[in-house]
Coordinates of C-alpha atoms in Angstrom, one line a residue:
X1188 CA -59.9 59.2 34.8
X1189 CA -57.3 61.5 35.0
X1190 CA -56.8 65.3 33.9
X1191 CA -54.1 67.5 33.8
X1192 CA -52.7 70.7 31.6
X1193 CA -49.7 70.9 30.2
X1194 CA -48.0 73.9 29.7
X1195 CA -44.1 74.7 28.5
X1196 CA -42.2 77.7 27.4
X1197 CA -43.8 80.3 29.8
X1198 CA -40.2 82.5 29.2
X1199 CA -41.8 84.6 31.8
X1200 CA -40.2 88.4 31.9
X1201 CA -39.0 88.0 28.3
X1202 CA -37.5 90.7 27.0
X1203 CA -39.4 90.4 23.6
X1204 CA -37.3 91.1 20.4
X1205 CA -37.6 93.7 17.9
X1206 CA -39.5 96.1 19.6
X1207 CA -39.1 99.8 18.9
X1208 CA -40.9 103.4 19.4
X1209 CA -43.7 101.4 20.9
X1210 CA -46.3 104.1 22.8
X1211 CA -45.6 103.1 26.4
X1212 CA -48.9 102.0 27.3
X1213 CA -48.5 99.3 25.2
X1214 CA -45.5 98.2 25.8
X1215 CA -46.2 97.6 29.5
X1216 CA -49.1 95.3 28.2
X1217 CA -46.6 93.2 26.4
X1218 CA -44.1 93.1 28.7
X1219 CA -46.9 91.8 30.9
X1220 CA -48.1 89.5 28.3
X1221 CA -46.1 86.2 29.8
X1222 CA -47.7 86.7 33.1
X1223 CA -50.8 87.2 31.8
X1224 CA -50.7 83.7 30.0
X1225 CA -49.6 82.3 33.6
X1226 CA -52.4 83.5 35.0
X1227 CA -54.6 81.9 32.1
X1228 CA -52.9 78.3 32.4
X1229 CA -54.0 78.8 36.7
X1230 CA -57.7 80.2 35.8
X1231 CA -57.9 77.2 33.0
X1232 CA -56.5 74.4 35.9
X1233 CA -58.9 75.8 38.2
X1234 CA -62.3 75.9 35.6
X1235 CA -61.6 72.2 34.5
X1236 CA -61.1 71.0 38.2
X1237 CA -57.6 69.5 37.0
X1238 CA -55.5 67.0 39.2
X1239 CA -51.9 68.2 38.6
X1240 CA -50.5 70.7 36.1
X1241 CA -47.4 69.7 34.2
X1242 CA -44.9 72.5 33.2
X1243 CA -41.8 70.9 30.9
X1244 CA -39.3 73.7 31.1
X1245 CA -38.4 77.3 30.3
X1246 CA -40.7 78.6 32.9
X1247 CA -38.3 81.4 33.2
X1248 CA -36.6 83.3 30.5
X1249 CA -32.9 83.6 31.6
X1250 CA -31.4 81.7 34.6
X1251 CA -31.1 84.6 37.0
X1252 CA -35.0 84.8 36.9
X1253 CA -36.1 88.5 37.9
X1254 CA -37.6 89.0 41.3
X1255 CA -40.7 89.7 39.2
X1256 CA -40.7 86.5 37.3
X1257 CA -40.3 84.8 40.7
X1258 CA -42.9 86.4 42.0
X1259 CA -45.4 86.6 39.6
X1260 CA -44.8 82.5 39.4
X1261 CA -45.2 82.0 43.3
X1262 CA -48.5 84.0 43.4
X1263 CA -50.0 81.9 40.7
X1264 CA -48.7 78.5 42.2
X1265 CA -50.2 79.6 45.6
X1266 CA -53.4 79.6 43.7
X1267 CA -53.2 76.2 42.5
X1268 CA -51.9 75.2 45.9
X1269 CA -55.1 76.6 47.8
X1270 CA -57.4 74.3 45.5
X1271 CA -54.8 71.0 46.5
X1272 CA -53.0 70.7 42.5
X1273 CA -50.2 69.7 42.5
X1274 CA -47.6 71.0 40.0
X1275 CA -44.7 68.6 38.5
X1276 CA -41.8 71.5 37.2
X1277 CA -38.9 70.8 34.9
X1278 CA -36.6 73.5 34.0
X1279 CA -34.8 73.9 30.5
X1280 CA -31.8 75.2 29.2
X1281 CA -33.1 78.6 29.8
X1282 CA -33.9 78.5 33.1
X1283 CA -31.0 75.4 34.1
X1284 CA -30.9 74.9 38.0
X1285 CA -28.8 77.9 39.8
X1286 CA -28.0 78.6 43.3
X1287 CA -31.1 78.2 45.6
X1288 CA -30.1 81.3 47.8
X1289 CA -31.0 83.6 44.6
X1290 CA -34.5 82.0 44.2
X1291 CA -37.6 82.2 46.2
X1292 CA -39.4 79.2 47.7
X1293 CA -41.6 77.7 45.5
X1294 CA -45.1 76.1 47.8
X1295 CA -45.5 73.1 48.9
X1296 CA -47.7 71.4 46.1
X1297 CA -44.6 71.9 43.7
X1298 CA -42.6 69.1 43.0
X1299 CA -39.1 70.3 41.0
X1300 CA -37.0 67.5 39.3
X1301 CA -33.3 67.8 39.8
X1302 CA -30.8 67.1 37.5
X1303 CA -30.9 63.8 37.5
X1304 CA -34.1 61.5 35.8
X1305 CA -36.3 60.6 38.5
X1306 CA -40.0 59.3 39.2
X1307 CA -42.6 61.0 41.6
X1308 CA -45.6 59.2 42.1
X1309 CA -49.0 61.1 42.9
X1310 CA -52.1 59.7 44.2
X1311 CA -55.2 61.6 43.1
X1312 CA -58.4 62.2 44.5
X1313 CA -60.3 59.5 42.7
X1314 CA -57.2 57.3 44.1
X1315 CA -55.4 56.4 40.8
X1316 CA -51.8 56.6 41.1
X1317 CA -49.4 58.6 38.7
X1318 CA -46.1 58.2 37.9
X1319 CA -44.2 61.1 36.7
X1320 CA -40.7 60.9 35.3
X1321 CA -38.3 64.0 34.2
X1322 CA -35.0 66.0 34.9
X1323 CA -34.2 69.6 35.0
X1324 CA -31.2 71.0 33.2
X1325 CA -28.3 71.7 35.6
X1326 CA -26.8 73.8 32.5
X1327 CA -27.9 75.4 29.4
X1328 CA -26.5 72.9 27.5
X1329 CA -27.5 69.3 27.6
X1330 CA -26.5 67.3 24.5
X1331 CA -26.4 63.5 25.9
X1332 CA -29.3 61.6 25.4
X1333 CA -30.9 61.6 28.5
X1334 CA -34.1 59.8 27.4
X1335 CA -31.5 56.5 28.4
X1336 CA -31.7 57.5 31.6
X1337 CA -35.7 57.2 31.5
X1338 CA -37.1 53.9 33.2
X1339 CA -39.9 51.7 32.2
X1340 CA -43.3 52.0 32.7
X1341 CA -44.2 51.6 36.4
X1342 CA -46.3 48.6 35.8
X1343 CA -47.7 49.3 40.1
X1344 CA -49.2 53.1 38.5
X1345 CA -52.7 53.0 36.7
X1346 CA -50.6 56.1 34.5
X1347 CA -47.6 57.0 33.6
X1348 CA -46.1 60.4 32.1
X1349 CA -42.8 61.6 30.8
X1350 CA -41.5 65.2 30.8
X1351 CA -38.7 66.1 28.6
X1352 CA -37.6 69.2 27.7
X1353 CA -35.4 68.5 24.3
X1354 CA -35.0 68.0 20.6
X1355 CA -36.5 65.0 18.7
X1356 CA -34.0 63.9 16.0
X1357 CA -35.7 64.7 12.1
X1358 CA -37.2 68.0 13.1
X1359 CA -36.9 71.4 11.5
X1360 CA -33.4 72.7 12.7
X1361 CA -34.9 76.0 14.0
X1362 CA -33.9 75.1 17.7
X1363 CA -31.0 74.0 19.3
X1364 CA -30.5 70.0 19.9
X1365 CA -31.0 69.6 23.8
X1366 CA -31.0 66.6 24.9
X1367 CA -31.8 64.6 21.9
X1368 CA -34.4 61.8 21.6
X1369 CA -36.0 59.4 18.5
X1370 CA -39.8 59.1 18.7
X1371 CA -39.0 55.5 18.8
X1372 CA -37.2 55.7 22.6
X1373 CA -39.9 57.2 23.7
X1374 CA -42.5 54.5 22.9
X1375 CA -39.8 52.2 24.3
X1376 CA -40.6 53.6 27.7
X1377 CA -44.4 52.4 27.2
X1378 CA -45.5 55.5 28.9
X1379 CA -49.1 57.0 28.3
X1380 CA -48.2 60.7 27.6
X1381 CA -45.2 62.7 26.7
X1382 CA -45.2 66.4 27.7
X1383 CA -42.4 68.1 25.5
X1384 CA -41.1 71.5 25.7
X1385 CA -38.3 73.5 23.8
X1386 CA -39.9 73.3 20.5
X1387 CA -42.5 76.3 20.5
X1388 CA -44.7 75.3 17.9
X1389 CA -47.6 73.2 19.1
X1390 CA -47.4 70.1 17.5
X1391 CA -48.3 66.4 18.0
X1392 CA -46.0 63.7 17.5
X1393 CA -47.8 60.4 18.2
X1394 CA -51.0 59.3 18.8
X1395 CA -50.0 55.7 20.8
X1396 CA -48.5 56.8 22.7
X1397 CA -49.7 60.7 23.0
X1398 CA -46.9 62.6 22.4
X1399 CA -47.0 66.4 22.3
X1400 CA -45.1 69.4 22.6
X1401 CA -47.8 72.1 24.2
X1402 CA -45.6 75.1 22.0
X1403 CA -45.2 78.1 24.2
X1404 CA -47.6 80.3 26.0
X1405 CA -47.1 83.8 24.8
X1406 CA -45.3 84.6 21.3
X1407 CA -42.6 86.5 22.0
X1408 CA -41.6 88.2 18.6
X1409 CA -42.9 88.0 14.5
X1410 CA -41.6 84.2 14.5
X1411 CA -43.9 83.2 17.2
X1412 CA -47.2 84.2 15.4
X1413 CA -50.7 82.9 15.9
X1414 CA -52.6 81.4 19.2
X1415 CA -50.6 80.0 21.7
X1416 CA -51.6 78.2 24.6
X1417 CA -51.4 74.9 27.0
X1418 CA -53.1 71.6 26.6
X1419 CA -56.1 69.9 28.8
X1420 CA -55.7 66.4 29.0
X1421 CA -58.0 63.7 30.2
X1422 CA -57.0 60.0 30.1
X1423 CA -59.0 57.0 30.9
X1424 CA -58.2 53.4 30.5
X1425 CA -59.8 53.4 27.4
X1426 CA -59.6 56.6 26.0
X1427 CA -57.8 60.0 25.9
X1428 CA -58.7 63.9 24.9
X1429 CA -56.5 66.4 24.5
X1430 CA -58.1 70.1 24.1
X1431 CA -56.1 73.2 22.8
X1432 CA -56.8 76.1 25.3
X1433 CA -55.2 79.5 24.5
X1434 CA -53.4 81.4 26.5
X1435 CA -51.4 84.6 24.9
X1436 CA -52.8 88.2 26.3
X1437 CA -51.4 88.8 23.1
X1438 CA -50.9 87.7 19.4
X1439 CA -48.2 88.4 16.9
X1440 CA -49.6 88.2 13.1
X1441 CA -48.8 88.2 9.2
X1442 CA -50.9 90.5 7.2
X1443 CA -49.6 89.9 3.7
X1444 CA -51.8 92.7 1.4
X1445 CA -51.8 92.7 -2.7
X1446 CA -51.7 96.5 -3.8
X1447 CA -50.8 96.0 -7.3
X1448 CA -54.6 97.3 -8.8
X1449 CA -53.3 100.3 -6.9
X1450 CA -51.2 103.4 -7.7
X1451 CA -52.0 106.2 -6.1
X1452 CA -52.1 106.8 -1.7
X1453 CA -55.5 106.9 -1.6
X1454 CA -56.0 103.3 -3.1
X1455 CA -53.4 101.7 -0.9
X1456 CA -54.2 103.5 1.7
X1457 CA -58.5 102.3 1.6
X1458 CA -56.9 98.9 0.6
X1459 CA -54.1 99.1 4.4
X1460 CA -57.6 100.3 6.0
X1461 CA -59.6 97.3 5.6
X1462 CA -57.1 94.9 5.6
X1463 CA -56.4 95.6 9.2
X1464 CA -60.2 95.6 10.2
X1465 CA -60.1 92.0 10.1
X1466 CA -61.9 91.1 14.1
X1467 CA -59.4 88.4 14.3
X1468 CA -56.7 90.7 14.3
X1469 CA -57.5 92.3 17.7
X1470 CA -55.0 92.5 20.4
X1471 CA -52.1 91.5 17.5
X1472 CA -48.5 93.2 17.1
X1473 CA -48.9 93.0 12.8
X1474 CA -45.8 92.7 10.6
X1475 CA -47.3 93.9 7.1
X1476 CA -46.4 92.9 4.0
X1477 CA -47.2 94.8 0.9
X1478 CA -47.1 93.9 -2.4
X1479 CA -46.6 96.8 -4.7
X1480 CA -46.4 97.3 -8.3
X1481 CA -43.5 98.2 -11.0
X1482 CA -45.6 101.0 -11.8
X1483 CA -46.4 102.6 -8.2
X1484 CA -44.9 105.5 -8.3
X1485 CA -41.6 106.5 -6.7
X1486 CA -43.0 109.5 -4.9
X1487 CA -45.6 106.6 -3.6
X1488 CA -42.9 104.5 -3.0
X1489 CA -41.5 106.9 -0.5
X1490 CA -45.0 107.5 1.6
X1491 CA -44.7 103.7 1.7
X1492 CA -41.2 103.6 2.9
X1493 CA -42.2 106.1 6.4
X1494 CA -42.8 105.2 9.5
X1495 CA -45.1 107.9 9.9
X1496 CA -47.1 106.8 7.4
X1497 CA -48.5 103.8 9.1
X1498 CA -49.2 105.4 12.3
X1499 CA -52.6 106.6 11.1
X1500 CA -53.3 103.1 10.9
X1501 CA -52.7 102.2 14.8
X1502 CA -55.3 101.4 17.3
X1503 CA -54.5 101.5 20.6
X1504 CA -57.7 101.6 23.2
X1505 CA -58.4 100.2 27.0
X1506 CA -58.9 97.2 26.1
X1507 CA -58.3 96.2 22.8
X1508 CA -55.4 97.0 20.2
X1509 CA -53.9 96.7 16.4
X1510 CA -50.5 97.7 16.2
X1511 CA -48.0 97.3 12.9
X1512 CA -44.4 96.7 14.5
X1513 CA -43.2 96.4 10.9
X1514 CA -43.9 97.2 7.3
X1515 CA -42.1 95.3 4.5
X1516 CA -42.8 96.5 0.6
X1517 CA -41.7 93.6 -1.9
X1518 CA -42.3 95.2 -5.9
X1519 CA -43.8 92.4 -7.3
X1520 CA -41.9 91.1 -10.2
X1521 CA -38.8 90.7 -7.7
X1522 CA -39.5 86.6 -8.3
X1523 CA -39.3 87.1 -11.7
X1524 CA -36.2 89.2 -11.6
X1525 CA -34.7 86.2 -9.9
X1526 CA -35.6 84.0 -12.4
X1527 CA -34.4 86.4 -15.5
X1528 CA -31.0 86.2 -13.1
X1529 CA -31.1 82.2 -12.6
X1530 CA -31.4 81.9 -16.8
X1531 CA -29.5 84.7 -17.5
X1532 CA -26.5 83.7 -15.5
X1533 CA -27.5 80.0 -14.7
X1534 CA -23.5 79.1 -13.5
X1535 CA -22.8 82.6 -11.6
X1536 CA -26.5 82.9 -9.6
X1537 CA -26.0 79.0 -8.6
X1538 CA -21.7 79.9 -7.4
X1539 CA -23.4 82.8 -5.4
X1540 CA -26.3 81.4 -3.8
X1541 CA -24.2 78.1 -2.3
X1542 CA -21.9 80.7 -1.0
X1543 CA -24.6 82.8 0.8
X1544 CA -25.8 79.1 2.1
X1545 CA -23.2 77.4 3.1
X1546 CA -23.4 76.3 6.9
X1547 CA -19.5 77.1 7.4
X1548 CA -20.1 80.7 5.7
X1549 CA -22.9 81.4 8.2
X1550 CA -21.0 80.0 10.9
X1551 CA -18.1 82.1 10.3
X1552 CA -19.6 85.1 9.8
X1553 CA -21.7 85.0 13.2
X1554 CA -19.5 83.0 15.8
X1555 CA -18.2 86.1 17.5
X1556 CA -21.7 86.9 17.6
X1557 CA -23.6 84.3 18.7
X1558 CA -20.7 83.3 21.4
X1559 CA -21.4 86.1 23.7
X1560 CA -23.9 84.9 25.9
X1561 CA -25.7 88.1 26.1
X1562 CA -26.7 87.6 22.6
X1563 CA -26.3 83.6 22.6
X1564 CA -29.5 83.5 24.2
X1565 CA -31.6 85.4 22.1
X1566 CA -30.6 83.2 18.8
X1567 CA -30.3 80.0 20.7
X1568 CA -34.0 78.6 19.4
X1569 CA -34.1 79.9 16.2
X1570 CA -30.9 80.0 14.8
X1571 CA -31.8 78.6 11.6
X1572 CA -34.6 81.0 10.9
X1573 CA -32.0 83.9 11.4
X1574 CA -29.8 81.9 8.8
X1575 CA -32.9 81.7 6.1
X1576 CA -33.6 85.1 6.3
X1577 CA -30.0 86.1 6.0
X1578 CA -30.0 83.9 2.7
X1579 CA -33.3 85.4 1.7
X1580 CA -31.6 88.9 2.8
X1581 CA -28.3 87.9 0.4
X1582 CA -30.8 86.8 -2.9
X1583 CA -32.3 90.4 -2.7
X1584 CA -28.7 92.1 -2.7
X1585 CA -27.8 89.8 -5.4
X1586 CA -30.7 90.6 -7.4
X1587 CA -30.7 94.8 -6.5
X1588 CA -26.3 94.6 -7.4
X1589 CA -27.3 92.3 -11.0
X1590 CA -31.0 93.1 -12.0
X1591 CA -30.0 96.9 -12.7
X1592 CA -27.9 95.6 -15.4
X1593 CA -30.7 93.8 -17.1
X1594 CA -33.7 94.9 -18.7
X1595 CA -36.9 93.0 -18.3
X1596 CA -40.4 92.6 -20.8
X1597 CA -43.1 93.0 -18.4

């Protein structure tokens, strides 16, 4: 048997994105939050007595990896290194091979692929050989298909694994295509596991062969929400396991509350109060949603619409924390105003909403944008989540420049 964990997306030192007016406390915590889930993936190798941990890219947030980042990495390598695991290490298009003089040395149980596909073969300490295939990206952009490059199964090895850190072809378009791949060239390769990384929801793939990407270790803003972690994996001739293990020091989360039976404060406000009592909402940065009524009153409205308001509502202790990083109010009939617009104006709404959609409209509007690199990276794996909500964001101008102008029968 074999065992192994594998881990992808560490982004350690991430900025994280959208954070504002957080108490400083807490904001050292989460900017501590990607280490943490490296030092979670070492404890977790350690526990389960692993033979080699497999990390498939991104380990880093930005190629110039902060001194921090490098250091925080070496120190938890050294631990793996002191109980003999070995550690197999891609890199992504985030953290694409740089000069070596501007990195620190990396110990001796780490084996880093270079640019170019290549094979490392591992012996463990029940004597069963490994192969290991992968590449790290020399750039941030790879768009051949590098999975050609890929050899066979090494018939010699009792196992072998593929690393890849890329796109597979009929995915959701919410990260860039990296080095694309079908499902079906992978099986080609008649390998016994796939370790994926760039895509950072968990996800599997294929049962014969096992084919997952691990998601990332540590949501780094609102579209990253819920547990994150790595994956243990134990292989035998004849049979294979594959166990979640979580990782993130800390959780981003949805709280989506219905308000309507309310309008007055005091209602909504009892009704914000339990909601966020919830256990499973400990140590979570919470974008709330309300869900207010036609009727709630405008002078409600505006407590609604404060920062301060929410405040009250923040929990911030030694060791544990709830903390709303955003508050959306939605009035509830806005669907039906959209679908009093759609009937209303059936040839209009339909012009207007292919406009907002179009690719080439989005496109053109954020080029300049999202061609300087110092932004570039901060859309580049969810590019079409930021075009969805723009649409979203378009609708609810359309509706708020129209819906005035018609009345509705509630």
């Amino acid at each position: 048997m074999v065992r192994y964990i594998h881990a992808a997306d560490l982004h350690l030192d991430s900025p994280f994105k959208g954070l504002i007016n957080i108490p400083e406390e807490l904001f050292n915590k989460i900017k501590a939050s990607t280490f943490e889930s490296l030092r979670n993936i070492v404890d977790a190798a350690l526990s389960h007595h692993v033979d080699f941990v497999l990390l498939a890219g991104d380990i880093y947030d930005i190629e110039d990896r902060s001194i921090r980042a490098q250091v925080h990495l070496r120190k938890e390598l050294d631990r793996l290194n002191e109980a003999d695991i070995s550690v197999f290490l891609i890199h992504g298009n985030h953290d694409f091979l740089t000069n070596d003089e501007l990195h620190l040395a990396l110990p001796e149980n780490v084996v880093v692929f270079g640019p170019e596909v290549e094979t490392k073969i591992l012996e463990t300490a029940s004597h069963e050989n490994v192969a290991v295939s992968g590449f790290s990206y020399d750039r941030n952009w790879i768009e051949e298909r590098k999975i050609s490059d890929y050899p066979s199964r090494n018939v010699k090895c009792d196992f072998h694994i593929g690393m890849l850190h890329g796109f597979m072809e009929g995915q959701a378009a919410e990260h860039a295509r990296y080095a694309p791949f079908s499902l079906s060239e992978l099986k080609e390769k008649n390998y016994d596991y796939w370790a994926l990384g760039h895509i950072h929801k968990r996800q599997q793939l294929s049962q014969d062969p096992l084919v997952y990407y691990s998601g990332n270790t540590q949501g780094r803003h609102k579209n990253e929400a819920g547990e994150k972690g790595c994956l243990l994996v134990e292989l035998t001739k004849s049979h294979e396991d594959v166990t979640f293990i979580p990782t993130a020091d800390i959780r981003w989360q949805t709280v989506d509350l219905d308000v309507t039976s309310h309008e007055s404060m005091n209602g909504i406000f009892d009704e914000i109060k339990e909601g966020l009592a919830n256990e499973e909402l400990t140590n979570s940065l919470i974008s709330l949603n309300l869900s207010i009524s036609p009727d709630t009153p405008q002078t409600v409205i505006q407590k609604l619409e404060d920062e301060a308001f929410y405040q009250v509502f923040q929990k911030i202790g030694p060791s544990a924390f709830v903390y709303i990083v955003s508050a959306r109010i939605k009035v509830n009939n806005t669907d039906q105003q959209v679908l009093s617009l759609e009937s209303s104006f059936p040839s209009a709404w339909e012009k207007a909403v292919s406009d907002v959609s179009k690719d080439e409209t989005f496109q053109e509007m954020t080029q300049e944008l999202f061609s300087q690199h110092a932004y570039a990276r901060y859309v580049d794996d969810d590019q079409e989540k930021i075009k969805n909500d723009s649409i979203d964001a378009a609708k609810q101008l359309l509706v708020q420049d129209l819906g005035d102008e018609i009345s509705y029968d509630n």
